Coordinates of C-alpha atoms in Angstrom, one line a residue:
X5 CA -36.6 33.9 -38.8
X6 CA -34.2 36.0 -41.1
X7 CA -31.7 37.6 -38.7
X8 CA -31.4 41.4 -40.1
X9 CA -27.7 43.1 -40.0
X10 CA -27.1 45.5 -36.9
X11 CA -27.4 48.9 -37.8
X12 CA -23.7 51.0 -38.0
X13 CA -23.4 52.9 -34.9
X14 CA -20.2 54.5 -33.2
X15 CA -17.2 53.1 -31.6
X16 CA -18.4 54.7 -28.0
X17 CA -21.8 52.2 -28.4
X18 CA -19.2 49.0 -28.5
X19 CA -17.2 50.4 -25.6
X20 CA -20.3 51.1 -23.8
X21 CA -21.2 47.6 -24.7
X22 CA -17.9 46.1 -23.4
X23 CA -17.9 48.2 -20.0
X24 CA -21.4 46.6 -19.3
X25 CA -20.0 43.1 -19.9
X26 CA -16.8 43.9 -17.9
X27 CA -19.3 44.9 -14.6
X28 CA -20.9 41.4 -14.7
X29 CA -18.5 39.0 -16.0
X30 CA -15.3 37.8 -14.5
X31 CA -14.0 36.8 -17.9
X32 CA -15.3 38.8 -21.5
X33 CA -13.8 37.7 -25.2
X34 CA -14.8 40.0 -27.7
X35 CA -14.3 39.5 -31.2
X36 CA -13.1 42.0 -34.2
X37 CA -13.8 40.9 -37.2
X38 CA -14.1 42.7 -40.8
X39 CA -12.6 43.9 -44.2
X40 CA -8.4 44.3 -44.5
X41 CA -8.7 48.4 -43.4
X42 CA -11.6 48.6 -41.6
X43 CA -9.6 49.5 -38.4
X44 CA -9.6 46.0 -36.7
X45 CA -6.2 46.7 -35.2
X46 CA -6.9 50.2 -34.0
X47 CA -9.9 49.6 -32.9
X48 CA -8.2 46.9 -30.5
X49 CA -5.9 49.0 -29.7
X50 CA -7.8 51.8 -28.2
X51 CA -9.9 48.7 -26.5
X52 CA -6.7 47.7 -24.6
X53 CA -5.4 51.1 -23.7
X54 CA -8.9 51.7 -22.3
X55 CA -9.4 48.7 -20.3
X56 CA -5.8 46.3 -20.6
X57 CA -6.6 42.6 -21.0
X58 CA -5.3 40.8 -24.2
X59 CA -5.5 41.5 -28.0
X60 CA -4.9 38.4 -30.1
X61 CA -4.2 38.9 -33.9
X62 CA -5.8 36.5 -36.6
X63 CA -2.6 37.9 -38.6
X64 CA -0.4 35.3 -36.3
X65 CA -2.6 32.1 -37.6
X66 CA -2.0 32.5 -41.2
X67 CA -1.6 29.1 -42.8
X68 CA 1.5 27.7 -43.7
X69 CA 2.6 26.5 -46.7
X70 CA 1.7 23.0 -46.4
X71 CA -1.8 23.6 -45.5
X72 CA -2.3 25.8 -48.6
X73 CA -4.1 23.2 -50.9
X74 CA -7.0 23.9 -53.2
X75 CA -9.5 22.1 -51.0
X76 CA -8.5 24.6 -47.9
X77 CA -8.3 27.8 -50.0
X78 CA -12.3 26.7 -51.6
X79 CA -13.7 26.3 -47.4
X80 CA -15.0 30.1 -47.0
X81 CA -12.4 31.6 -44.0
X82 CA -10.3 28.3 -44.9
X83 CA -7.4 30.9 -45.3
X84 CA -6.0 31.3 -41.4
X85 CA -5.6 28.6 -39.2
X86 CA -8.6 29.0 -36.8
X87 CA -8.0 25.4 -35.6
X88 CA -4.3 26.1 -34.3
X89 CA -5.6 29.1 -33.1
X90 CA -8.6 27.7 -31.0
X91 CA -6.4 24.9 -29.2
X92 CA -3.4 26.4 -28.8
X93 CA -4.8 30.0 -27.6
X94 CA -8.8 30.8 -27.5
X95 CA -9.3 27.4 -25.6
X96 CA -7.1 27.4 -22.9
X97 CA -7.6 30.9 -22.1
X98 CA -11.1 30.4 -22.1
X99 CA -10.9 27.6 -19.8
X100 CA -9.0 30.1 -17.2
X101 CA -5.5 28.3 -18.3
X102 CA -2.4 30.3 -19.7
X103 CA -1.6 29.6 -23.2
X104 CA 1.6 29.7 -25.1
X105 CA 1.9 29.7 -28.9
X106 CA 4.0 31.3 -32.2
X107 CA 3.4 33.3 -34.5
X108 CA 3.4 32.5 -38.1
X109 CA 5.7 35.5 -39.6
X110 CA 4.7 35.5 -43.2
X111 CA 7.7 37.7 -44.2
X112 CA 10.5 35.0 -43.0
X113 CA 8.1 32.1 -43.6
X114 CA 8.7 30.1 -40.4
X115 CA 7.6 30.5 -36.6
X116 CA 8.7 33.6 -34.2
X117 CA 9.7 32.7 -31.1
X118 CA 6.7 31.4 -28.4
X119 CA 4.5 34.0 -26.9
X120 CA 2.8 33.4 -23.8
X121 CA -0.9 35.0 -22.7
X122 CA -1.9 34.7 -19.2
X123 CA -6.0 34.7 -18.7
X124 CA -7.3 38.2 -18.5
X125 CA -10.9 40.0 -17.7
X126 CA -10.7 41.0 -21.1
X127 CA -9.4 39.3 -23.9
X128 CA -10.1 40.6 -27.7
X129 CA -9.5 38.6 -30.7
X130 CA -8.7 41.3 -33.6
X131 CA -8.4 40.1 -37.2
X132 CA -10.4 38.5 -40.3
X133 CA -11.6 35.1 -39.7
X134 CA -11.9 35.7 -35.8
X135 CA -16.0 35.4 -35.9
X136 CA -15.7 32.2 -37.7
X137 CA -18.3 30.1 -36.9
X138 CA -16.2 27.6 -35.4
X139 CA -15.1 29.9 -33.0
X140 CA -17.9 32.3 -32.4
X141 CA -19.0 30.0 -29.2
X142 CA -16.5 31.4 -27.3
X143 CA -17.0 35.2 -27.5
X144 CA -19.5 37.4 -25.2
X145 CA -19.8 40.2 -27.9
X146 CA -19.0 40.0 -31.6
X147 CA -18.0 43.8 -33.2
X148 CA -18.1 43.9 -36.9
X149 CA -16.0 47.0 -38.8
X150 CA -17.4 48.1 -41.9
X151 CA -15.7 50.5 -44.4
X152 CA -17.3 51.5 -48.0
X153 CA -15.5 49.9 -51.0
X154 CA -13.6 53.1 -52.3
X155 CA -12.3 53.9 -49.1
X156 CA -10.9 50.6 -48.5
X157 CA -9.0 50.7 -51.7
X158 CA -7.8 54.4 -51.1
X159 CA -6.4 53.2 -47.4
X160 CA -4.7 50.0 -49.6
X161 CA -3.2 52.3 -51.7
X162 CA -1.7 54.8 -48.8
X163 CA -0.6 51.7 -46.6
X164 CA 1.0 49.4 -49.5
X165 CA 0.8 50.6 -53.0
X166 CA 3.0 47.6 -54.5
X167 CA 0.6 45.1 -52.8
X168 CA -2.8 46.9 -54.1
X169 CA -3.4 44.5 -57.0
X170 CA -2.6 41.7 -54.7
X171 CA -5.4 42.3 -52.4
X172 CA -8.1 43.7 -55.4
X173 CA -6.9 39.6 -57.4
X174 CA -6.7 37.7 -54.2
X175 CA -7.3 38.9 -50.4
X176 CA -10.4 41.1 -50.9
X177 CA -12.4 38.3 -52.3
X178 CA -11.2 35.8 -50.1
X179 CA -12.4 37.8 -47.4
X180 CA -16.1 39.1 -49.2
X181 CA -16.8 35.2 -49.8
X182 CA -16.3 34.5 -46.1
X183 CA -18.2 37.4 -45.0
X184 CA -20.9 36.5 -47.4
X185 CA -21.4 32.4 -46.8
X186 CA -20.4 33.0 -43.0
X187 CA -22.9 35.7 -42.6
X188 CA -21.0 38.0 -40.1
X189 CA -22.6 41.2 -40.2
X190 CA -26.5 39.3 -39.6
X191 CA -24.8 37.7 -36.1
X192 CA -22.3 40.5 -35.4
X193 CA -23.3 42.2 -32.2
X194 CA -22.6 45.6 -33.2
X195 CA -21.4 46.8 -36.6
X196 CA -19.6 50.3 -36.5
X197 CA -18.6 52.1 -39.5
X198 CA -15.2 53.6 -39.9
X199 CA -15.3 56.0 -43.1
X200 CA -14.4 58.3 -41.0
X201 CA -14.1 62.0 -42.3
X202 CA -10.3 61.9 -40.7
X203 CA -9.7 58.5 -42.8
X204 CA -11.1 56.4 -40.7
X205 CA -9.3 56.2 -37.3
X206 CA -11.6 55.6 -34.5
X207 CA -11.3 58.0 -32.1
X208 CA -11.9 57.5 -28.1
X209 CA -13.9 59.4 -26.5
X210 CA -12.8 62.0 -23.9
X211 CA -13.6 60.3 -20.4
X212 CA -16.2 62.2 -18.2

């Protein structure tokens, strides 16, 4: 049976989702995944001011540049590494165990210093790659960001306009061949669209 894409819905249908889970689990990992400017972060954000917990970033587990070969660069999501991530962090934590790991800081191309996460109720992974399927065992609910082409590129431009071409030569079809052989938007959960008409933030709604 072909598994059809989830229909784009609004940000308040995820947290719905996510309050539901929260009532009848002790422990809920939810994963973030989608295009560079889709609002993954943001999204996250307003997830953890709403209901605390932990927000782990994809960003931290970029490779390094030893593990940057040809044959790791052709594996579709082969670009972060998930499998540092998974036994160092999503593991542990998922096992009820504190984890401690660093960073990769791309800008001074070594380690930051260690960063400890203690288990939470809630624990969202935020980034590309995060719904790999190597990891997507381990999540309860799996929240897919879309954003139309244009609009990506116009929020590329306003973010980083000296890195644009970077991510139009490189990044962005990196990422389109993962979401394409990996098939993330057919198992994503939800799938909420963030072309907004205020340029995409996503908004919380005003508690009742």
């Amino acid at each position: 049976m072909v598994t059809k894409p989830a229909k784009p819905t609004e940000a308040s249908i995820a947290i719905a989702r996510i309050e539901t889970l929260l009532a009848e689990r002790d422990c809920v990992f939810v994963a973030i995944d989608g295009p560079c400017t889709s609002g993954k972060t943001t999204f996250a954000a307003m997830l953890n001011r709403r209901f605390g917990g932990n927000v782990l970033h994809m960003d931290d587990f970029f490779l390094r540049p030893e593990q940057r070969t040809p044959e790791r660069f052709a594996e579709p999501g082969g670009n972060v590494d998930r499998e540092r991530f998974e036994t160092e962090v999503l593991a542990p934590l998922a096992a009820g165990q504190a984890a401690q790991y660093r960073p990769w800081d791309c800008h001074t191309g070594d380690f930051a210093v260690a960063y400890a996460v203690e288990p939470a109720q809630l624990t969202i992974v935020e980034g590309s790659y995060s719904m790999h399927p190597a990891l997507r065992g381990y999540y309860d609910c799996m929240i897919c960001l879309a954003v139309d082409p244009a609009e990506q590129l116009r929020r590329l431009e306003r973010r980083n306009p000296r890195m644009l071409q970077r991510f139009v030569d490189e990044w962005i079809p990196l990422e389109n061949r993962y979401f394409e052989a990996t098939n993330i938007q057919a198992v994503a959960d939800l799938l909420v669209d963030t072309a907004l008409p205020d340029g995409g933030s996503v908004v919380e709604p005003a508690n009742t």
